[in-house]
């Protein structure tokens, strides 16, 4: 996020390559994407089709690895030996990198998906293991990680390049973790409310939690999920509303 003369720039990212029918319509309104690469969903064809959209709209490309769990869309914690998890996650990223290399494109960042993302946010042991897997990308790629999380604090100490991620379409608990999806009011699908939350994050560096508490935060990128109801309507509204508040999309 950049700030100059009362003008703000923000990176808006979206999880893609997940089979959403209207997904191609999202790209004009985002600046980064996180492409499913076979863990929770996705295959070489979906990766190829998605990177073509990213190339067309000049959107930064990220890998979106997860626990190897297509049955539950990567949204349940898995108990899996570290070596097996390491092998699988690196294979997911390598598969995407291969498609990118074949098309003359570069990988910009890595953002974990679902339960893996949530686990490393609060579990120091899992955060440590995840960063050990990411070590080979330490000097070349950015890690998109949850704001104010266990893993981002650890990653910064270890010298990783990190972008702190906030969410425009999800609600937060007082400890700044996300309200679980299976709980009421966990997802924000009204465009005006999403815009209000993003504006608060960008301009005030604060977030209002589900219990009404206002917390200090710092976000370098903000996610709007492609599978959130009304995702396209949300992004179209943001493209018109945020510039009125001097918040511009950072391409």
mmCIF file of C-alpha atoms in Angstrom:
data_model
loop_
_atom_site.group_PDB
_atom_site.id
_atom_site.type_symbol
_atom_site.label_atom_id
_atom_site.label_comp_id
_atom_site.label_asym_id
_atom_site.label_seq_id
_atom_site.Cartn_x
_atom_site.Cartn_y
_atom_site.Cartn_z
ATOM 1 C CA UNK A 1 0.000 0.000 0.000
ATOM 2 C CA UNK A 2 1.338 3.457 -0.906
ATOM 3 C CA UNK A 3 0.403 6.870 0.398
ATOM 4 C CA UNK A 4 1.162 10.256 -1.126
ATOM 5 C CA UNK A 5 -0.598 13.632 -0.994
ATOM 6 C CA UNK A 6 -3.805 12.129 0.380
ATOM 7 C CA UNK A 7 -3.921 9.585 -2.463
ATOM 8 C CA UNK A 8 -3.734 5.888 -1.662
ATOM 9 C CA UNK A 9 -2.898 2.854 -3.760
ATOM 10 C CA UNK A 10 -3.936 -0.649 -2.837
ATOM 11 C CA UNK A 11 -3.323 -4.079 -4.295
ATOM 12 C CA UNK A 12 -6.560 -6.068 -4.562
ATOM 13 C CA UNK A 13 -6.078 -9.803 -4.977
ATOM 14 C CA UNK A 14 -8.485 -12.584 -5.807
ATOM 15 C CA UNK A 15 -8.330 -16.384 -5.515
ATOM 16 C CA UNK A 16 -8.887 -17.770 -9.009
ATOM 17 C CA UNK A 17 -8.648 -20.903 -11.134
ATOM 18 C CA UNK A 18 -11.354 -22.411 -8.970
ATOM 19 C CA UNK A 19 -14.024 -23.030 -11.600
ATOM 20 C CA UNK A 20 -16.220 -20.002 -10.951
ATOM 21 C CA UNK A 21 -18.221 -19.313 -14.123
ATOM 22 C CA UNK A 22 -17.894 -15.536 -13.945
ATOM 23 C CA UNK A 23 -14.209 -15.628 -13.000
ATOM 24 C CA UNK A 24 -12.974 -14.129 -16.275
ATOM 25 C CA UNK A 25 -15.056 -11.031 -15.557
ATOM 26 C CA UNK A 26 -13.161 -10.342 -12.319
ATOM 27 C CA UNK A 27 -9.743 -9.643 -13.833
ATOM 28 C CA UNK A 28 -10.259 -6.046 -14.979
ATOM 29 C CA UNK A 29 -10.937 -5.089 -11.362
ATOM 30 C CA UNK A 30 -7.990 -6.734 -9.546
ATOM 31 C CA UNK A 31 -4.228 -6.269 -9.531
ATOM 32 C CA UNK A 32 -3.055 -9.650 -8.183
ATOM 33 C CA UNK A 33 -4.405 -13.178 -8.471
ATOM 34 C CA UNK A 34 -3.773 -16.412 -6.604
ATOM 35 C CA UNK A 35 -4.124 -19.417 -8.888
ATOM 36 C CA UNK A 36 -5.271 -22.794 -7.579
ATOM 37 C CA UNK A 37 -2.602 -25.292 -8.554
ATOM 38 C CA UNK A 38 -4.017 -28.724 -7.809
ATOM 39 C CA UNK A 39 -4.218 -28.992 -4.040
ATOM 40 C CA UNK A 40 -7.829 -28.000 -3.378
ATOM 41 C CA UNK A 41 -8.758 -27.702 -7.054
ATOM 42 C CA UNK A 42 -7.220 -26.826 -10.395
ATOM 43 C CA UNK A 43 -5.251 -28.590 -13.109
ATOM 44 C CA UNK A 44 -2.923 -27.647 -15.942
ATOM 45 C CA UNK A 45 -5.799 -26.574 -18.182
ATOM 46 C CA UNK A 46 -7.356 -24.293 -15.577
ATOM 47 C CA UNK A 47 -3.944 -22.863 -14.732
ATOM 48 C CA UNK A 48 -3.242 -22.159 -18.416
ATOM 49 C CA UNK A 49 -6.600 -20.495 -19.000
ATOM 50 C CA UNK A 50 -6.193 -18.394 -15.856
ATOM 51 C CA UNK A 51 -2.701 -17.139 -16.639
ATOM 52 C CA UNK A 52 -3.904 -16.004 -20.061
ATOM 53 C CA UNK A 53 -6.449 -13.785 -18.312
ATOM 54 C CA UNK A 54 -3.777 -12.496 -15.941
ATOM 55 C CA UNK A 55 -1.514 -11.687 -18.874
ATOM 56 C CA UNK A 56 -4.307 -9.909 -20.769
ATOM 57 C CA UNK A 57 -5.194 -7.667 -17.833
ATOM 58 C CA UNK A 58 -1.624 -7.258 -16.498
ATOM 59 C CA UNK A 59 -2.457 -8.887 -13.180
ATOM 60 C CA UNK A 60 0.365 -10.166 -10.942
ATOM 61 C CA UNK A 61 0.349 -13.955 -10.685
ATOM 62 C CA UNK A 62 0.600 -15.937 -7.460
ATOM 63 C CA UNK A 63 0.475 -19.626 -6.571
ATOM 64 C CA UNK A 64 -2.326 -20.710 -4.244
ATOM 65 C CA UNK A 65 -1.231 -24.058 -2.743
ATOM 66 C CA UNK A 66 -3.231 -25.892 -0.116
ATOM 67 C CA UNK A 67 -3.476 -29.109 1.795
ATOM 68 C CA UNK A 68 -3.969 -31.914 -0.786
ATOM 69 C CA UNK A 69 -7.705 -32.126 -0.159
ATOM 70 C CA UNK A 70 -10.012 -31.689 -3.142
ATOM 71 C CA UNK A 71 -12.847 -33.419 -1.311
ATOM 72 C CA UNK A 72 -13.155 -30.582 1.208
ATOM 73 C CA UNK A 73 -11.788 -27.837 -1.071
ATOM 74 C CA UNK A 74 -8.777 -27.510 1.235
ATOM 75 C CA UNK A 75 -10.907 -26.074 4.018
ATOM 76 C CA UNK A 76 -10.236 -28.728 6.666
ATOM 77 C CA UNK A 77 -7.033 -29.134 8.634
ATOM 78 C CA UNK A 78 -5.107 -32.239 7.618
ATOM 79 C CA UNK A 79 -2.739 -34.295 9.712
ATOM 80 C CA UNK A 80 -0.017 -35.156 7.226
ATOM 81 C CA UNK A 81 3.707 -35.984 7.614
ATOM 82 C CA UNK A 82 5.877 -32.955 6.962
ATOM 83 C CA UNK A 83 7.820 -34.586 4.122
ATOM 84 C CA UNK A 84 4.596 -35.492 2.346
ATOM 85 C CA UNK A 85 3.181 -31.994 2.805
ATOM 86 C CA UNK A 86 6.433 -30.428 1.625
ATOM 87 C CA UNK A 87 6.536 -32.627 -1.469
ATOM 88 C CA UNK A 88 2.922 -31.905 -2.351
ATOM 89 C CA UNK A 89 3.069 -28.125 -1.871
ATOM 90 C CA UNK A 90 6.286 -27.832 -3.878
ATOM 91 C CA UNK A 91 4.732 -29.941 -6.641
ATOM 92 C CA UNK A 92 1.719 -27.617 -6.740
ATOM 93 C CA UNK A 93 3.920 -24.542 -7.103
ATOM 94 C CA UNK A 94 6.205 -26.254 -9.619
ATOM 95 C CA UNK A 95 3.226 -27.240 -11.770
ATOM 96 C CA UNK A 96 2.122 -23.615 -11.978
ATOM 97 C CA UNK A 97 5.661 -22.360 -12.574
ATOM 98 C CA UNK A 98 6.016 -24.796 -15.452
ATOM 99 C CA UNK A 99 2.887 -23.445 -17.135
ATOM 100 C CA UNK A 100 4.146 -19.900 -16.576
ATOM 101 C CA UNK A 101 7.607 -20.687 -17.946
ATOM 102 C CA UNK A 102 6.067 -22.201 -21.063
ATOM 103 C CA UNK A 103 4.228 -18.952 -21.668
ATOM 104 C CA UNK A 104 7.006 -16.503 -20.798
ATOM 105 C CA UNK A 105 5.432 -15.331 -17.541
ATOM 106 C CA UNK A 106 6.778 -15.005 -14.007
ATOM 107 C CA UNK A 107 5.471 -16.003 -10.605
ATOM 108 C CA UNK A 108 5.127 -12.979 -8.316
ATOM 109 C CA UNK A 109 3.980 -14.440 -4.988
ATOM 110 C CA UNK A 110 2.683 -17.407 -3.025
ATOM 111 C CA UNK A 111 -0.456 -17.372 -0.896
ATOM 112 C CA UNK A 112 -1.610 -20.500 0.972
ATOM 113 C CA UNK A 113 -5.254 -21.511 0.739
ATOM 114 C CA UNK A 114 -7.996 -22.340 3.191
ATOM 115 C CA UNK A 115 -7.173 -24.403 6.253
ATOM 116 C CA UNK A 116 -3.437 -24.194 5.584
ATOM 117 C CA UNK A 117 -3.675 -20.383 5.594
ATOM 118 C CA UNK A 118 -5.680 -20.387 8.817
ATOM 119 C CA UNK A 119 -3.485 -22.970 10.568
ATOM 120 C CA UNK A 120 -0.192 -21.159 10.016
ATOM 121 C CA UNK A 121 -1.794 -17.915 11.163
ATOM 122 C CA UNK A 122 -2.164 -19.187 14.738
ATOM 123 C CA UNK A 123 0.021 -22.302 15.108
ATOM 124 C CA UNK A 124 3.727 -21.551 15.533
ATOM 125 C CA UNK A 125 4.808 -25.119 14.761
ATOM 126 C CA UNK A 126 2.862 -25.227 11.499
ATOM 127 C CA UNK A 127 4.052 -21.727 10.632
ATOM 128 C CA UNK A 128 7.639 -22.883 11.115
ATOM 129 C CA UNK A 129 7.097 -25.900 8.870
ATOM 130 C CA UNK A 130 5.447 -23.814 6.165
ATOM 131 C CA UNK A 131 8.345 -21.373 6.101
ATOM 132 C CA UNK A 132 10.804 -24.258 5.841
ATOM 133 C CA UNK A 133 8.958 -25.320 2.690
ATOM 134 C CA UNK A 134 9.071 -21.742 1.372
ATOM 135 C CA UNK A 135 12.793 -21.364 2.037
ATOM 136 C CA UNK A 136 13.765 -22.129 -1.566
ATOM 137 C CA UNK A 137 11.710 -19.144 -2.748
ATOM 138 C CA UNK A 138 12.975 -16.767 -0.089
ATOM 139 C CA UNK A 139 15.032 -14.570 -2.399
ATOM 140 C CA UNK A 140 12.716 -14.473 -5.417
ATOM 141 C CA UNK A 141 9.063 -14.473 -4.361
ATOM 142 C CA UNK A 142 6.759 -12.532 -2.048
ATOM 143 C CA UNK A 143 4.721 -14.386 0.556
ATOM 144 C CA UNK A 144 1.132 -13.196 1.008
ATOM 145 C CA UNK A 145 0.417 -13.908 4.684
ATOM 146 C CA UNK A 146 -2.354 -13.078 7.188
ATOM 147 C CA UNK A 147 -1.968 -9.699 8.861
ATOM 148 C CA UNK A 148 -0.812 -9.717 12.478
ATOM 149 C CA UNK A 149 -0.365 -13.497 12.336
ATOM 150 C CA UNK A 150 2.118 -15.886 13.899
ATOM 151 C CA UNK A 151 3.504 -16.781 10.494
ATOM 152 C CA UNK A 152 4.072 -13.235 9.219
ATOM 153 C CA UNK A 153 5.951 -12.217 12.366
ATOM 154 C CA UNK A 154 8.118 -15.330 12.054
ATOM 155 C CA UNK A 155 8.646 -14.804 8.331
ATOM 156 C CA UNK A 156 9.825 -11.231 8.812
ATOM 157 C CA UNK A 157 12.295 -12.348 11.484
ATOM 158 C CA UNK A 158 13.702 -14.867 9.020
ATOM 159 C CA UNK A 159 14.116 -12.345 6.233
ATOM 160 C CA UNK A 160 11.280 -13.335 3.907
ATOM 161 C CA UNK A 161 9.666 -10.715 1.691
ATOM 162 C CA UNK A 162 6.082 -10.526 2.954
ATOM 163 C CA UNK A 163 2.895 -8.723 2.100
ATOM 164 C CA UNK A 164 0.432 -8.491 4.941
ATOM 165 C CA UNK A 165 -3.032 -9.473 3.705
ATOM 166 C CA UNK A 166 -6.384 -8.142 4.818
ATOM 167 C CA UNK A 167 -9.845 -9.147 3.627
ATOM 168 C CA UNK A 168 -12.553 -6.941 2.269
ATOM 169 C CA UNK A 169 -15.255 -9.602 2.219
ATOM 170 C CA UNK A 170 -14.666 -11.390 5.522
ATOM 171 C CA UNK A 171 -15.300 -10.418 9.137
ATOM 172 C CA UNK A 172 -12.669 -10.509 11.865
ATOM 173 C CA UNK A 173 -12.609 -11.834 15.408
ATOM 174 C CA UNK A 174 -11.089 -9.668 18.184
ATOM 175 C CA UNK A 175 -7.769 -11.557 17.839
ATOM 176 C CA UNK A 176 -7.717 -10.513 14.140
ATOM 177 C CA UNK A 177 -8.284 -14.008 12.799
ATOM 178 C CA UNK A 178 -11.188 -14.507 10.407
ATOM 179 C CA UNK A 179 -14.623 -15.495 11.631
ATOM 180 C CA UNK A 180 -14.981 -19.155 10.533
ATOM 181 C CA UNK A 181 -17.035 -19.616 7.383
ATOM 182 C CA UNK A 182 -19.483 -21.914 9.176
ATOM 183 C CA UNK A 183 -20.504 -19.114 11.521
ATOM 184 C CA UNK A 184 -23.149 -16.471 10.775
ATOM 185 C CA UNK A 185 -21.981 -13.149 9.346
ATOM 186 C CA UNK A 186 -18.539 -14.500 8.418
ATOM 187 C CA UNK A 187 -18.835 -13.282 4.821
ATOM 188 C CA UNK A 188 -19.562 -9.727 3.707
ATOM 189 C CA UNK A 189 -21.377 -9.774 0.373
ATOM 190 C CA UNK A 190 -22.839 -6.270 0.272
ATOM 191 C CA UNK A 191 -20.668 -4.029 -1.961
ATOM 192 C CA UNK A 192 -21.117 -0.932 0.236
ATOM 193 C CA UNK A 193 -20.009 -2.806 3.354
ATOM 194 C CA UNK A 194 -16.980 -4.227 1.565
ATOM 195 C CA UNK A 195 -16.019 -0.739 0.364
ATOM 196 C CA UNK A 196 -16.441 0.630 3.866
ATOM 197 C CA UNK A 197 -14.182 -2.058 5.342
ATOM 198 C CA UNK A 198 -11.497 -1.581 2.684
ATOM 199 C CA UNK A 199 -11.572 2.182 3.164
ATOM 200 C CA UNK A 200 -11.090 1.742 6.910
ATOM 201 C CA UNK A 201 -8.181 -0.648 6.340
ATOM 202 C CA UNK A 202 -6.460 1.567 3.782
ATOM 203 C CA UNK A 203 -7.049 5.078 5.127
ATOM 204 C CA UNK A 204 -7.298 4.518 8.874
ATOM 205 C CA UNK A 205 -5.158 1.373 9.186
ATOM 206 C CA UNK A 206 -7.879 -0.080 11.385
ATOM 207 C CA UNK A 207 -10.538 -2.799 11.299
ATOM 208 C CA UNK A 208 -13.807 -3.131 13.173
ATOM 209 C CA UNK A 209 -14.184 -6.688 14.499
ATOM 210 C CA UNK A 210 -17.335 -8.782 14.695
ATOM 211 C CA UNK A 211 -17.794 -7.619 18.282
ATOM 212 C CA UNK A 212 -17.492 -3.948 17.390
ATOM 213 C CA UNK A 213 -13.927 -3.468 18.609
ATOM 214 C CA UNK A 214 -11.638 -1.268 16.518
ATOM 215 C CA UNK A 215 -8.154 -2.725 16.051
ATOM 216 C CA UNK A 216 -4.977 -1.336 14.485
ATOM 217 C CA UNK A 217 -3.812 -3.216 11.396
ATOM 218 C CA UNK A 218 -1.517 -2.795 8.412
ATOM 219 C CA UNK A 219 -2.289 -4.430 5.072
ATOM 220 C CA UNK A 220 -0.243 -4.433 1.862
ATOM 221 C CA UNK A 221 -2.865 -6.319 -0.140
ATOM 222 C CA UNK A 222 -6.591 -6.917 0.270
ATOM 223 C CA UNK A 223 -8.437 -10.017 -0.866
ATOM 224 C CA UNK A 224 -11.920 -10.253 -2.324
ATOM 225 C CA UNK A 225 -12.755 -13.923 -2.843
ATOM 226 C CA UNK A 226 -13.857 -14.957 -6.304
ATOM 227 C CA UNK A 227 -16.412 -17.359 -4.814
ATOM 228 C CA UNK A 228 -17.969 -14.767 -2.523
ATOM 229 C CA UNK A 229 -21.609 -14.197 -3.500
ATOM 230 C CA UNK A 230 -21.797 -11.059 -5.645
ATOM 231 C CA UNK A 231 -17.998 -11.010 -6.113
ATOM 232 C CA UNK A 232 -18.271 -9.385 -9.532
ATOM 233 C CA UNK A 233 -20.778 -6.821 -8.311
ATOM 234 C CA UNK A 234 -18.515 -6.084 -5.332
ATOM 235 C CA UNK A 235 -15.440 -5.526 -7.508
ATOM 236 C CA UNK A 236 -17.336 -3.411 -10.021
ATOM 237 C CA UNK A 237 -18.663 -1.255 -7.192
ATOM 238 C CA UNK A 238 -15.189 -0.908 -5.680
ATOM 239 C CA UNK A 239 -13.778 0.210 -9.030
ATOM 240 C CA UNK A 240 -16.182 3.159 -9.002
ATOM 241 C CA UNK A 241 -16.437 3.910 -5.285
ATOM 242 C CA UNK A 242 -12.848 3.656 -4.054
ATOM 243 C CA UNK A 243 -11.448 6.322 -6.443
ATOM 244 C CA UNK A 244 -14.033 8.711 -5.000
ATOM 245 C CA UNK A 245 -12.248 8.149 -1.698
ATOM 246 C CA UNK A 246 -8.811 8.692 -3.295
ATOM 247 C CA UNK A 247 -8.048 4.963 -3.220
ATOM 248 C CA UNK A 248 -6.626 3.685 -6.502
ATOM 249 C CA UNK A 249 -5.946 0.153 -7.699
ATOM 250 C CA UNK A 250 -2.224 -0.511 -7.775
ATOM 251 C CA UNK A 251 -1.380 -2.272 -11.065
#
